[in-house]
Amino acid sequence: MLIVMHHHATDAQIDEVIKAVEAMGLKAEPIPGSLRTAIGVLGNQGYVDDSTIRTLSGVRETIHVSKPYKMVSRDFHPESTVVNVGGVRFGDSEKPVMIAGPCSIETEEQMMAAAEQVKSGGAQMLRGGAFKPRTGPYSFQGLGIEGLKYLQRAGKAYGLPVVTEVMRIGQLEAVCEHADMVQIGARNMQNFDLLKEVGKTRHPVLLKRGMSATIEEFLAAAEYILAEGNDQVVLCERGIRTFEKTTRNTLDLSVVPLIKEMSHLPIIVDPSHATGKRNLVTSMGKAALVVGAHGLMVEVHPDPARALCDGAQSLDGIGFAELMKDINGLFEYLGY
Amino acid sequence: MLIVMHHHATDAQIDEVIKAVEAMGLKAEPIPGSLRTAIGVLGNQGYVDDSTIRTLSGVRETIHVSKPYKMVSRDFHPESTVVNVGGVRFGDSEKPVMIAGPCSIETEEQMMAAAEQVKSGGAQMLRGGAFKPRTGPYSFQGLGIEGLKYLQRAGKAYGLPVVTEVMRIGQLEAVCEHADMVQIGARNMQNFDLLKEVGKTRHPVLLKRGMSATIEEFLAAAEYILAEGNDQVVLCERGIRTFEKTTRNTLDLSVVPLIKEMSHLPIIVDPSHATGKRNLVTSMGKAALVVGAHGLMVEVHPDPARALCDGAQSLDGIGFAELMKDINGLFEYLGY
Amino acid sequence: MLIVMHHHATDAQIDEVIKAVEAMGLKAEPIPGSLRTAIGVLGNQGYVDDSTIRTLSGVRETIHVSKPYKMVSRDFHPESTVVNVGGVRFGDSEKPVMIAGPCSIETEEQMMAAAEQVKSGGAQMLRGGAFKPRTGPYSFQGLGIEGLKYLQRAGKAYGLPVVTEVMRIGQLEAVCEHADMVQIGARNMQNFDLLKEVGKTRHPVLLKRGMSATIEEFLAAAEYILAEGNDQVVLCERGIRTFEKTTRNTLDLSVVPLIKEMSHLPIIVDPSHATGKRNLVTSMGKAALVVGAHGLMVEVHPDPARALCDGAQSLDGIGFAELMKDINGLFEYLGY
Amino acid sequence: MLIVMHHHATDAQIDEVIKAVEAMGLKAEPIPGSLRTAIGVLGNQGYVDDSTIRTLSGVRETIHVSKPYKMVSRDFHPESTVVNVGGVRFGDSEKPVMIAGPCSIETEEQMMAAAEQVKSGGAQMLRGGAFKPRTGPYSFQGLGIEGLKYLQRAGKAYGLPVVTEVMRIGQLEAVCEHADMVQIGARNMQNFDLLKEVGKTRHPVLLKRGMSATIEEFLAAAEYILAEGNDQVVLCERGIRTFEKTTRNTLDLSVVPLIKEMSHLPIIVDPSHATGKRNLVTSMGKAALVVGAHGLMVEVHPDPARALCDGAQSLDGIGFAELMKDINGLFEYLGY
């Protein structure tokens, strides 16, 4: 941490800050500049809580150098992590993984039809939501446990590991029983108690970026899971909230190469939620693979026009087959 | 809902849309314009899920007129709601309520000292966190149940109803037992399962705005609580996330008059979290009261320089007494 | 400036950075930490361009301590500046100034009627736009020079100094001839050539914050004017662009106390453009004065329902008289 | 336009609105819903200024259906425009164009060296700035006219048409004389007077998106140019301002397919300014081409470590040759 003093800070104020740093068991190194003095803080093993320092007189600002995470960082864990979901592998050395399926699980027939399309299109994993986070209470909230069973059966029938969202700790056991991978949605990225509980399982986790989360907060959320002993975490970029409203969110693709540099965890992209528009899914999905994403998650529904949720961003079977044809061409170019 | 067709949409496409609307049990009213046709959707009793419509060919966009909430809306409930927390009343006809206390509960002595300062300053309620949502797992996470006891004792000793945050459903019973009001934090504003459970209690709720929540999402989150039968909800603006980083968040004071127009629920403001800077708390707090806030929540700590959390935005006893002197002058001007 | 090296940076990389700093004529002071080394840069008299440093291998990030402005900073100019516009004074020791008038100058009659309302309401300055920055080319673009004459006559008739926007260098001479204060609008806050030319005049300037400008950029824009020798600059907060769309912009009131701390220049607030809603103008305007604004600029039109621009946020004469009654009550409370 | 009335609006209020619409020479079509009445506005040939309507009592909101642009819209001009810059062609049917060169023109030697690298790498156009928009007045402001000459000579020597930024109307003649294409930078996207003047020339224009401009504002800015008779406009996405600060801006790639759908004008992408990081340029540039960009603009400098501006995001000759090798591989995959 660097403590920047005001231009007119007195020597007594500087001494006061140095004493406060030392009282925290750390070393203070003053750096007198021509316009102002700065004080380096040394000896900390991680993020320093600066609230007690920022309150001292003469202090203009404090600047953090350490980050609120460590185990997820490539600095301290240079080898890339591979996450294994029932034999499907996400990681630097692996071919990108395609996950597809409907936003919501609606009926057993719908899930079977979706799984058939997902499989025949060539995807490796099946998605579907049994517990749905909806803006308002009057929208369809998901089928619950019954839905988990349909998802599991469809996955088994077509040999596709399945991923589904968990919204509360009380659902976690059932979700782990029926699904191969547990998803934490964007709205729960900072539901820290849920992160801790998921960290105590040894189930693979798909952690979505919060809708206005910084990269630092995103990695710190993953740190909650790793800190409990579970390193099987795949990160997922799904768009951030900006002033631009033509798309549902603004897909921030530069996080893919950035996170691959900063962390050893795999990262995938969800172009369906990011854009909210079916006709953008293929092009944005391909762009995500070109910047190095370890996989894609796309919404596929046997009959989008009758979907109970997010139909406008879902592909039907034909649309998904076309997307996969395109993606396969891209894989060839990328050398997979 | 209004469905806007493309400039070059054909009559057949328009007919297709009309049929789809009617298939949903609603009425479609075409409005031929000079540049394009729009189709009004009539007969819906609330928000219409438009995913099935947006997918039809010839449709340019759909525009929602209804909102994803109804019970929180002043349109349907014109009288202002008064929320009663152990005798302390929030509402249009009431003097604004002052809530104060530390970010985190640290020791029994600290809570007693804080309660003494809060009481002697003239506040009506005591705050303090036992379960703390922290960005990273290595920051202080709160004392848990033990902390709730300290809070309750301090509140009783000084005759101050208490409010504290709940982070997971499993904590709700203990929080309701020890606290007079349950807080849902910004990071959990869209933790819908927690909202539903809180809605099933009859405990007063303090619901904070999510860090990038729109007003519509904020009100829809409150709707989850009211829909379960609990109308004792106080809303709380605490700043939103923007590109500006000099303050912790950007305090959006215009939501206060807007929400008072749109909803019958009381709304208070937290200038401490919004700004993250102690020296801005008094001026922004006074501004909040001038625009009509039903109360303020401010952070007060007996020794901010040694606070385990958010010391930089906390006032000490003397600072709080000064703030209250200022606020009392303002109350006189405002006619309380 | 502080240069933060990667955890695994080598001694040779550190040496390379030190040499590069010294090649810039500055001093480098390494600060070895337990996790990584940082290098303090000393001896600079202002902002350091770090592009050449960030490119060196082993460098994780550079952190600026100096700012891209100096003359506008209170650090280097502690006494508050008073800006004098034809006898109307903006500054710390002065009563806040009320500026009012229509968005656009439409006819001589309209300006006379507006000036009468502005004067009788008790404002000190008259505003009105002759050159209008409009999103699209088909909206009313202003009356130009003819409008300037109406504005000047109306100001003279009622003894009100006038302020009007300049959009291009070629208009500057005419604007200075007809108006007492030159406004740079939000869209031109970083029109640096215009800032320089305005800086070469000795005319008072009203500089509006860009719609997504940081405080640092806002002050650096003012620095362009002061650097040319003109220190008669009043800053104006008018709302920033965020994801929230219920208001036209999000009024960021915390910049008022922050800028008063950081700079010696006066700062006023425009609640009309910030909110875009007439019924929010009075409450947000009062809040601005409570946090210490040196003035307000509000839109007043004799007949808002027939205004050629921004009618929805304009007050009529009666509305303005009511606002001024409210404001005068507030001035009494504030001790003016 | 659609006018949405309040739930409790009276018949008299509805009549008042209808009369106001008719007074504007338009037709009003009431649509009575089960919860509220909406009123369709018909007969307008473009964007309707709604300020006079929003002020009427009983009106909840107005919703625009028409847009503030028309000539740039594909709705009214279905065929894709090809922009020809000295024989280099931007457009749907063309191979994407590579523009490269330094941020600033520094010396004649530097421009010649850069042009050599740009040419031998295989780019078609040369860029370089003679007039530089810099946040603070103490940064290098560009060489001016002298720089334009170096740029022109370097372009001629290597057979590369050149593009350079114009910052004020007074520079336009000189820029048109020395450069093949005129750039309007992000900070001037809403410098409407400059747009109009550029529109009066017949010079090709490169219009960059403002740092917080919506797509609608971006297209409306282009409309200013087309409305003056110049349709040789290439749009350029260069990142938008969000809360995320790890990258300089957030590159919004979904605008590429969206704008190709909404407009007939070509659109290119600048990955250098968008990310601010040299090591992200290649991957984000490739992603831009995959989503359909008509070209890229990247920063290349013979010696980035000594660049006077933006060195951290500039590639050197070797880096650019590597990027072009990668891009050429991608072009093969894309079928060029």
PDB file of N, CA, C and O in Angstrom, chain C residues 1-46:
ATOM      1  N   MET C   1       4.742   9.340  -8.995  1.00  0.00           N
ATOM      2  CA  MET C   1       4.235   8.110  -9.603  1.00  0.00           C
ATOM      3  C   MET C   1       4.846   6.906  -8.901  1.00  0.00           C
ATOM      4  O   MET C   1       5.984   6.950  -8.439  1.00  0.00           O
ATOM      5  N   LEU C   2       4.055   5.850  -8.790  1.00  0.00           N
ATOM      6  CA  LEU C   2       4.544   4.610  -8.212  1.00  0.00           C
ATOM      7  C   LEU C   2       4.486   3.537  -9.309  1.00  0.00           C
ATOM      8  O   LEU C   2       3.477   3.390  -9.988  1.00  0.00           O
ATOM      9  N   ILE C   3       5.591   2.816  -9.457  1.00  0.00           N
ATOM     10  CA  ILE C   3       5.622   1.734 -10.445  1.00  0.00           C
ATOM     11  C   ILE C   3       5.588   0.419  -9.677  1.00  0.00           C
ATOM     12  O   ILE C   3       6.446   0.171  -8.839  1.00  0.00           O
ATOM     13  N   VAL C   4       4.576  -0.402  -9.939  1.00  0.00           N
ATOM     14  CA  VAL C   4       4.432  -1.664  -9.220  1.00  0.00           C
ATOM     15  C   VAL C   4       4.931  -2.790 -10.116  1.00  0.00           C
ATOM     16  O   VAL C   4       4.449  -2.954 -11.238  1.00  0.00           O
ATOM     17  N   MET C   5       5.912  -3.548  -9.630  1.00  0.00           N
ATOM     18  CA  MET C   5       6.465  -4.642 -10.423  1.00  0.00           C
ATOM     19  C   MET C   5       5.671  -5.929 -10.165  1.00  0.00           C
ATOM     20  O   MET C   5       4.998  -6.066  -9.143  1.00  0.00           O
ATOM     21  N   HIS C   6       5.769  -6.872 -11.091  1.00  0.00           N
ATOM     22  CA  HIS C   6       5.165  -8.184 -10.889  1.00  0.00           C
ATOM     23  C   HIS C   6       5.858  -8.898  -9.732  1.00  0.00           C
ATOM     24  O   HIS C   6       7.035  -8.664  -9.453  1.00  0.00           O
ATOM     25  N   HIS C   7       5.118  -9.762  -9.047  1.00  0.00           N
ATOM     26  CA  HIS C   7       5.626 -10.635  -7.995  1.00  0.00           C
ATOM     27  C   HIS C   7       6.944 -11.307  -8.410  1.00  0.00           C
ATOM     28  O   HIS C   7       7.882 -11.416  -7.634  1.00  0.00           O
ATOM     29  N   HIS C   8       7.003 -11.745  -9.661  1.00  0.00           N
ATOM     30  CA  HIS C   8       8.149 -12.536 -10.120  1.00  0.00           C
ATOM     31  C   HIS C   8       9.125 -11.710 -10.975  1.00  0.00           C
ATOM     32  O   HIS C   8       9.902 -12.271 -11.741  1.00  0.00           O
ATOM     33  N   ALA C   9       9.072 -10.383 -10.863  1.00  0.00           N
ATOM     34  CA  ALA C   9       9.995  -9.558 -11.656  1.00  0.00           C
ATOM     35  C   ALA C   9      11.436  -9.816 -11.202  1.00  0.00           C
ATOM     36  O   ALA C   9      11.712  -9.983 -10.015  1.00  0.00           O
ATOM     37  N   THR C  10      12.336  -9.819 -12.176  1.00  0.00           N
ATOM     38  CA  THR C  10      13.742 -10.088 -11.850  1.00  0.00           C
ATOM     39  C   THR C  10      14.467  -8.787 -11.475  1.00  0.00           C
ATOM     40  O   THR C  10      13.988  -7.695 -11.765  1.00  0.00           O
ATOM     41  N   ASP C  11      15.638  -8.949 -10.875  1.00  0.00           N
ATOM     42  CA  ASP C  11      16.440  -7.768 -10.537  1.00  0.00           C
ATOM     43  C   ASP C  11      16.819  -6.991 -11.795  1.00  0.00           C
ATOM     44  O   ASP C  11      16.846  -5.759 -11.795  1.00  0.00           O
ATOM     45  N   ALA C  12      17.090  -7.719 -12.875  1.00  0.00           N
ATOM     46  CA  ALA C  12      17.459  -7.046 -14.119  1.00  0.00           C
ATOM     47  C   ALA C  12      16.303  -6.183 -14.622  1.00  0.00           C
ATOM     48  O   ALA C  12      16.505  -5.060 -15.104  1.00  0.00           O
ATOM     49  N   GLN C  13      15.072  -6.705 -14.498  1.00  0.00           N
ATOM     50  CA  GLN C  13      13.903  -5.920 -14.933  1.00  0.00           C
ATOM     51  C   GLN C  13      13.749  -4.666 -14.077  1.00  0.00           C
ATOM     52  O   GLN C  13      13.431  -3.587 -14.574  1.00  0.00           O
ATOM     53  N   ILE C  14      13.980  -4.817 -12.800  1.00  0.00           N
ATOM     54  CA  ILE C  14      13.884  -3.666 -11.889  1.00  0.00           C
ATOM     55  C   ILE C  14      14.931  -2.618 -12.277  1.00  0.00           C
ATOM     56  O   ILE C  14      14.630  -1.422 -12.359  1.00  0.00           O
ATOM     57  N   ASP C  15      16.139  -3.064 -12.547  1.00  0.00           N
ATOM     58  CA  ASP C  15      17.201  -2.141 -12.956  1.00  0.00           C
ATOM     59  C   ASP C  15      16.832  -1.394 -14.238  1.00  0.00           C
ATOM     60  O   ASP C  15      17.081  -0.200 -14.377  1.00  0.00           O
ATOM     61  N   GLU C  16      16.245  -2.124 -15.145  1.00  0.00           N
ATOM     62  CA  GLU C  16      15.833  -1.537 -16.424  1.00  0.00           C
ATOM     63  C   GLU C  16      14.841  -0.389 -16.194  1.00  0.00           C
ATOM     64  O   GLU C  16      14.938   0.678 -16.808  1.00  0.00           O
ATOM     65  N   VAL C  17      13.901  -0.621 -15.301  1.00  0.00           N
ATOM     66  CA  VAL C  17      12.902   0.407 -14.993  1.00  0.00           C
ATOM     67  C   VAL C  17      13.580   1.622 -14.363  1.00  0.00           C
ATOM     68  O   VAL C  17      13.296   2.776 -14.720  1.00  0.00           O
ATOM     69  N   ILE C  18      14.473   1.361 -13.431  1.00  0.00           N
ATOM     70  CA  ILE C  18      15.167   2.479 -12.765  1.00  0.00           C
ATOM     71  C   ILE C  18      15.915   3.327 -13.788  1.00  0.00           C
ATOM     72  O   ILE C  18      15.844   4.558 -13.776  1.00  0.00           O
ATOM     73  N   LYS C  19      16.588   2.638 -14.704  1.00  0.00           N
ATOM     74  CA  LYS C  19      17.320   3.382 -15.742  1.00  0.00           C
ATOM     75  C   LYS C  19      16.369   4.224 -16.595  1.00  0.00           C
ATOM     76  O   LYS C  19      16.662   5.366 -16.947  1.00  0.00           O
ATOM     77  N   ALA C  20      15.206   3.662 -16.926  1.00  0.00           N
ATOM     78  CA  ALA C  20      14.255   4.391 -17.765  1.00  0.00           C
ATOM     79  C   ALA C  20      13.739   5.635 -17.046  1.00  0.00           C
ATOM     80  O   ALA C  20      13.555   6.692 -17.646  1.00  0.00           O
ATOM     81  N   VAL C  21      13.517   5.509 -15.756  1.00  0.00           N
ATOM     82  CA  VAL C  21      13.053   6.666 -14.976  1.00  0.00           C
ATOM     83  C   VAL C  21      14.142   7.737 -14.970  1.00  0.00           C
ATOM     84  O   VAL C  21      13.873   8.927 -15.187  1.00  0.00           O
ATOM     85  N   GLU C  22      15.364   7.294 -14.745  1.00  0.00           N
ATOM     86  CA  GLU C  22      16.461   8.262 -14.694  1.00  0.00           C
ATOM     87  C   GLU C  22      16.681   8.944 -16.055  1.00  0.00           C
ATOM     88  O   GLU C  22      17.025  10.121 -16.115  1.00  0.00           O
ATOM     89  N   ALA C  23      16.428   8.175 -17.119  1.00  0.00           N
ATOM     90  CA  ALA C  23      16.563   8.757 -18.458  1.00  0.00           C
ATOM     91  C   ALA C  23      15.552   9.881 -18.684  1.00  0.00           C
ATOM     92  O   ALA C  23      15.712  10.725 -19.564  1.00  0.00           O
ATOM     93  N   MET C  24      14.468   9.885 -17.889  1.00  0.00           N
ATOM     94  CA  MET C  24      13.475  10.960 -17.979  1.00  0.00           C
ATOM     95  C   MET C  24      13.862  12.141 -17.084  1.00  0.00           C
ATOM     96  O   MET C  24      13.086  13.084 -16.919  1.00  0.00           O
ATOM     97  N   GLY C  25      15.035  12.061 -16.475  1.00  0.00           N
ATOM     98  CA  GLY C  25      15.485  13.149 -15.613  1.00  0.00           C
ATOM     99  C   GLY C  25      14.875  13.113 -14.225  1.00  0.00           C
ATOM    100  O   GLY C  25      14.898  14.091 -13.484  1.00  0.00           O
ATOM    101  N   LEU C  26      14.327  11.952 -13.850  1.00  0.00           N
ATOM    102  CA  LEU C  26      13.674  11.833 -12.540  1.00  0.00           C
ATOM    103  C   LEU C  26      14.444  10.854 -11.663  1.00  0.00           C
ATOM    104  O   LEU C  26      15.318  10.133 -12.131  1.00  0.00           O
ATOM    105  N   LYS C  27      14.097  10.829 -10.366  1.00  0.00           N
ATOM    106  CA  LYS C  27      14.766   9.913  -9.447  1.00  0.00           C
ATOM    107  C   LYS C  27      13.883   8.686  -9.212  1.00  0.00           C
ATOM    108  O   LYS C  27      12.668   8.800  -9.106  1.00  0.00           O
ATOM    109  N   ALA C  28      14.504   7.501  -9.110  1.00  0.00           N
ATOM    110  CA  ALA C  28      13.747   6.268  -8.846  1.00  0.00           C
ATOM    111  C   ALA C  28      14.142   5.723  -7.486  1.00  0.00           C
ATOM    112  O   ALA C  28      15.335   5.614  -7.180  1.00  0.00           O
ATOM    113  N   GLU C  29      13.161   5.400  -6.669  1.00  0.00           N
ATOM    114  CA  GLU C  29      13.413   4.913  -5.307  1.00  0.00           C
ATOM    115  C   GLU C  29      12.738   3.552  -5.125  1.00  0.00           C
ATOM    116  O   GLU C  29      11.525   3.478  -4.942  1.00  0.00           O
ATOM    117  N   PRO C  30      13.498   2.452  -5.193  1.00  0.00           N
ATOM    118  CA  PRO C  30      12.877   1.127  -5.073  1.00  0.00           C
ATOM    119  C   PRO C  30      12.373   0.894  -3.645  1.00  0.00           C
ATOM    120  O   PRO C  30      13.017   1.304  -2.691  1.00  0.00           O
ATOM    121  N   ILE C  31      11.223   0.266  -3.522  1.00  0.00           N
ATOM    122  CA  ILE C  31      10.638  -0.066  -2.216  1.00  0.00           C
ATOM    123  C   ILE C  31      10.369  -1.563  -2.227  1.00  0.00           C
ATOM    124  O   ILE C  31       9.310  -2.014  -2.670  1.00  0.00           O
ATOM    125  N   PRO C  32      11.318  -2.376  -1.735  1.00  0.00           N
ATOM    126  CA  PRO C  32      11.124  -3.819  -1.793  1.00  0.00           C
ATOM    127  C   PRO C  32      10.075  -4.252  -0.770  1.00  0.00           C
ATOM    128  O   PRO C  32      10.213  -3.971   0.419  1.00  0.00           O
ATOM    129  N   GLY C  33       8.990  -4.880  -1.197  1.00  0.00           N
ATOM    130  CA  GLY C  33       7.947  -5.364  -0.296  1.00  0.00           C
ATOM    131  C   GLY C  33       8.094  -6.862  -0.097  1.00  0.00           C
ATOM    132  O   GLY C  33       8.981  -7.494  -0.683  1.00  0.00           O
ATOM    133  N   SER C  34       7.234  -7.456   0.733  1.00  0.00           N
ATOM    134  CA  SER C  34       7.382  -8.889   0.948  1.00  0.00           C
ATOM    135  C   SER C  34       6.837  -9.691  -0.221  1.00  0.00           C
ATOM    136  O   SER C  34       7.250 -10.815  -0.439  1.00  0.00           O
ATOM    137  N   LEU C  35       5.921  -9.120  -0.994  1.00  0.00           N
ATOM    138  CA  LEU C  35       5.354  -9.849  -2.128  1.00  0.00           C
ATOM    139  C   LEU C  35       5.877  -9.360  -3.471  1.00  0.00           C
ATOM    140  O   LEU C  35       5.886 -10.090  -4.430  1.00  0.00           O
ATOM    141  N   ARG C  36       6.299  -8.106  -3.517  1.00  0.00           N
ATOM    142  CA  ARG C  36       6.713  -7.540  -4.790  1.00  0.00           C
ATOM    143  C   ARG C  36       7.463  -6.234  -4.519  1.00  0.00           C
ATOM    144  O   ARG C  36       7.373  -5.682  -3.428  1.00  0.00           O
ATOM    145  N   THR C  37       8.164  -5.744  -5.530  1.00  0.00           N
ATOM    146  CA  THR C  37       8.868  -4.470  -5.386  1.00  0.00           C
ATOM    147  C   THR C  37       8.052  -3.371  -6.060  1.00  0.00           C
ATOM    148  O   THR C  37       7.443  -3.599  -7.102  1.00  0.00           O
ATOM    149  N   ALA C  38       8.041  -2.212  -5.419  1.00  0.00           N
ATOM    150  CA  ALA C  38       7.463  -1.038  -6.059  1.00  0.00           C
ATOM    151  C   ALA C  38       8.586  -0.031  -6.200  1.00  0.00           C
ATOM    152  O   ALA C  38       9.584  -0.091  -5.481  1.00  0.00           O
ATOM    153  N   ILE C  39       8.448   0.888  -7.158  1.00  0.00           N
ATOM    154  CA  ILE C  39       9.487   1.894  -7.387  1.00  0.00           C
ATOM    155  C   ILE C  39       8.828   3.269  -7.376  1.00  0.00           C
ATOM    156  O   ILE C  39       7.942   3.555  -8.193  1.00  0.00           O
ATOM    157  N   GLY C  40       9.228   4.092  -6.422  1.00  0.00           N
ATOM    158  CA  GLY C  40       8.692   5.454  -6.356  1.00  0.00           C
ATOM    159  C   GLY C  40       9.430   6.343  -7.346  1.00  0.00           C
ATOM    160  O   GLY C  40      10.639   6.227  -7.517  1.00  0.00           O
ATOM    161  N   VAL C  41       8.704   7.222  -8.020  1.00  0.00           N
ATOM    162  CA  VAL C  41       9.319   8.168  -8.953  1.00  0.00           C
ATOM    163  C   VAL C  41       9.279   9.547  -8.306  1.00  0.00           C
ATOM    164  O   VAL C  41       8.208  10.032  -7.927  1.00  0.00           O
ATOM    165  N   LEU C  42      10.435  10.156  -8.145  1.00  0.00           N
ATOM    166  CA  LEU C  42      10.529  11.421  -7.434  1.00  0.00           C
ATOM    167  C   LEU C  42      11.090  12.502  -8.356  1.00  0.00           C
ATOM    168  O   LEU C  42      11.788  12.199  -9.323  1.00  0.00           O
ATOM    169  N   GLY C  43      10.795  13.749  -8.013  1.00  0.00           N
ATOM    170  CA  GLY C  43      11.435  14.862  -8.707  1.00  0.00           C
ATOM    171  C   GLY C  43      10.580  15.499  -9.775  1.00  0.00           C
ATOM    172  O   GLY C  43      10.928  16.549 -10.307  1.00  0.00           O
ATOM    173  N   ASN C  44       9.448  14.879 -10.099  1.00  0.00           N
ATOM    174  CA  ASN C  44       8.602  15.478 -11.135  1.00  0.00           C
ATOM    175  C   ASN C  44       7.835  16.673 -10.571  1.00  0.00           C
ATOM    176  O   ASN C  44       7.431  16.672  -9.417  1.00  0.00           O
ATOM    177  N   GLN C  45       7.639  17.680 -11.430  1.00  0.00           N
ATOM    178  CA  GLN C  45       6.902  18.875 -11.002  1.00  0.00           C
ATOM    179  C   GLN C  45       5.413  18.771 -11.356  1.00  0.00           C
ATOM    180  O   GLN C  45       4.648  19.680 -11.090  1.00  0.00           O
ATOM    181  N   GLY C  46       4.995  17.686 -11.933  1.00  0.00           N
ATOM    182  CA  GLY C  46       3.582  17.553 -12.300  1.00  0.00           C
ATOM    183  C   GLY C  46       3.332  16.132 -12.757  1.00  0.00           C
ATOM    184  O   GLY C  46       4.076  15.219 -12.401  1.00  0.00           O
TER     185      GLY C  46
END
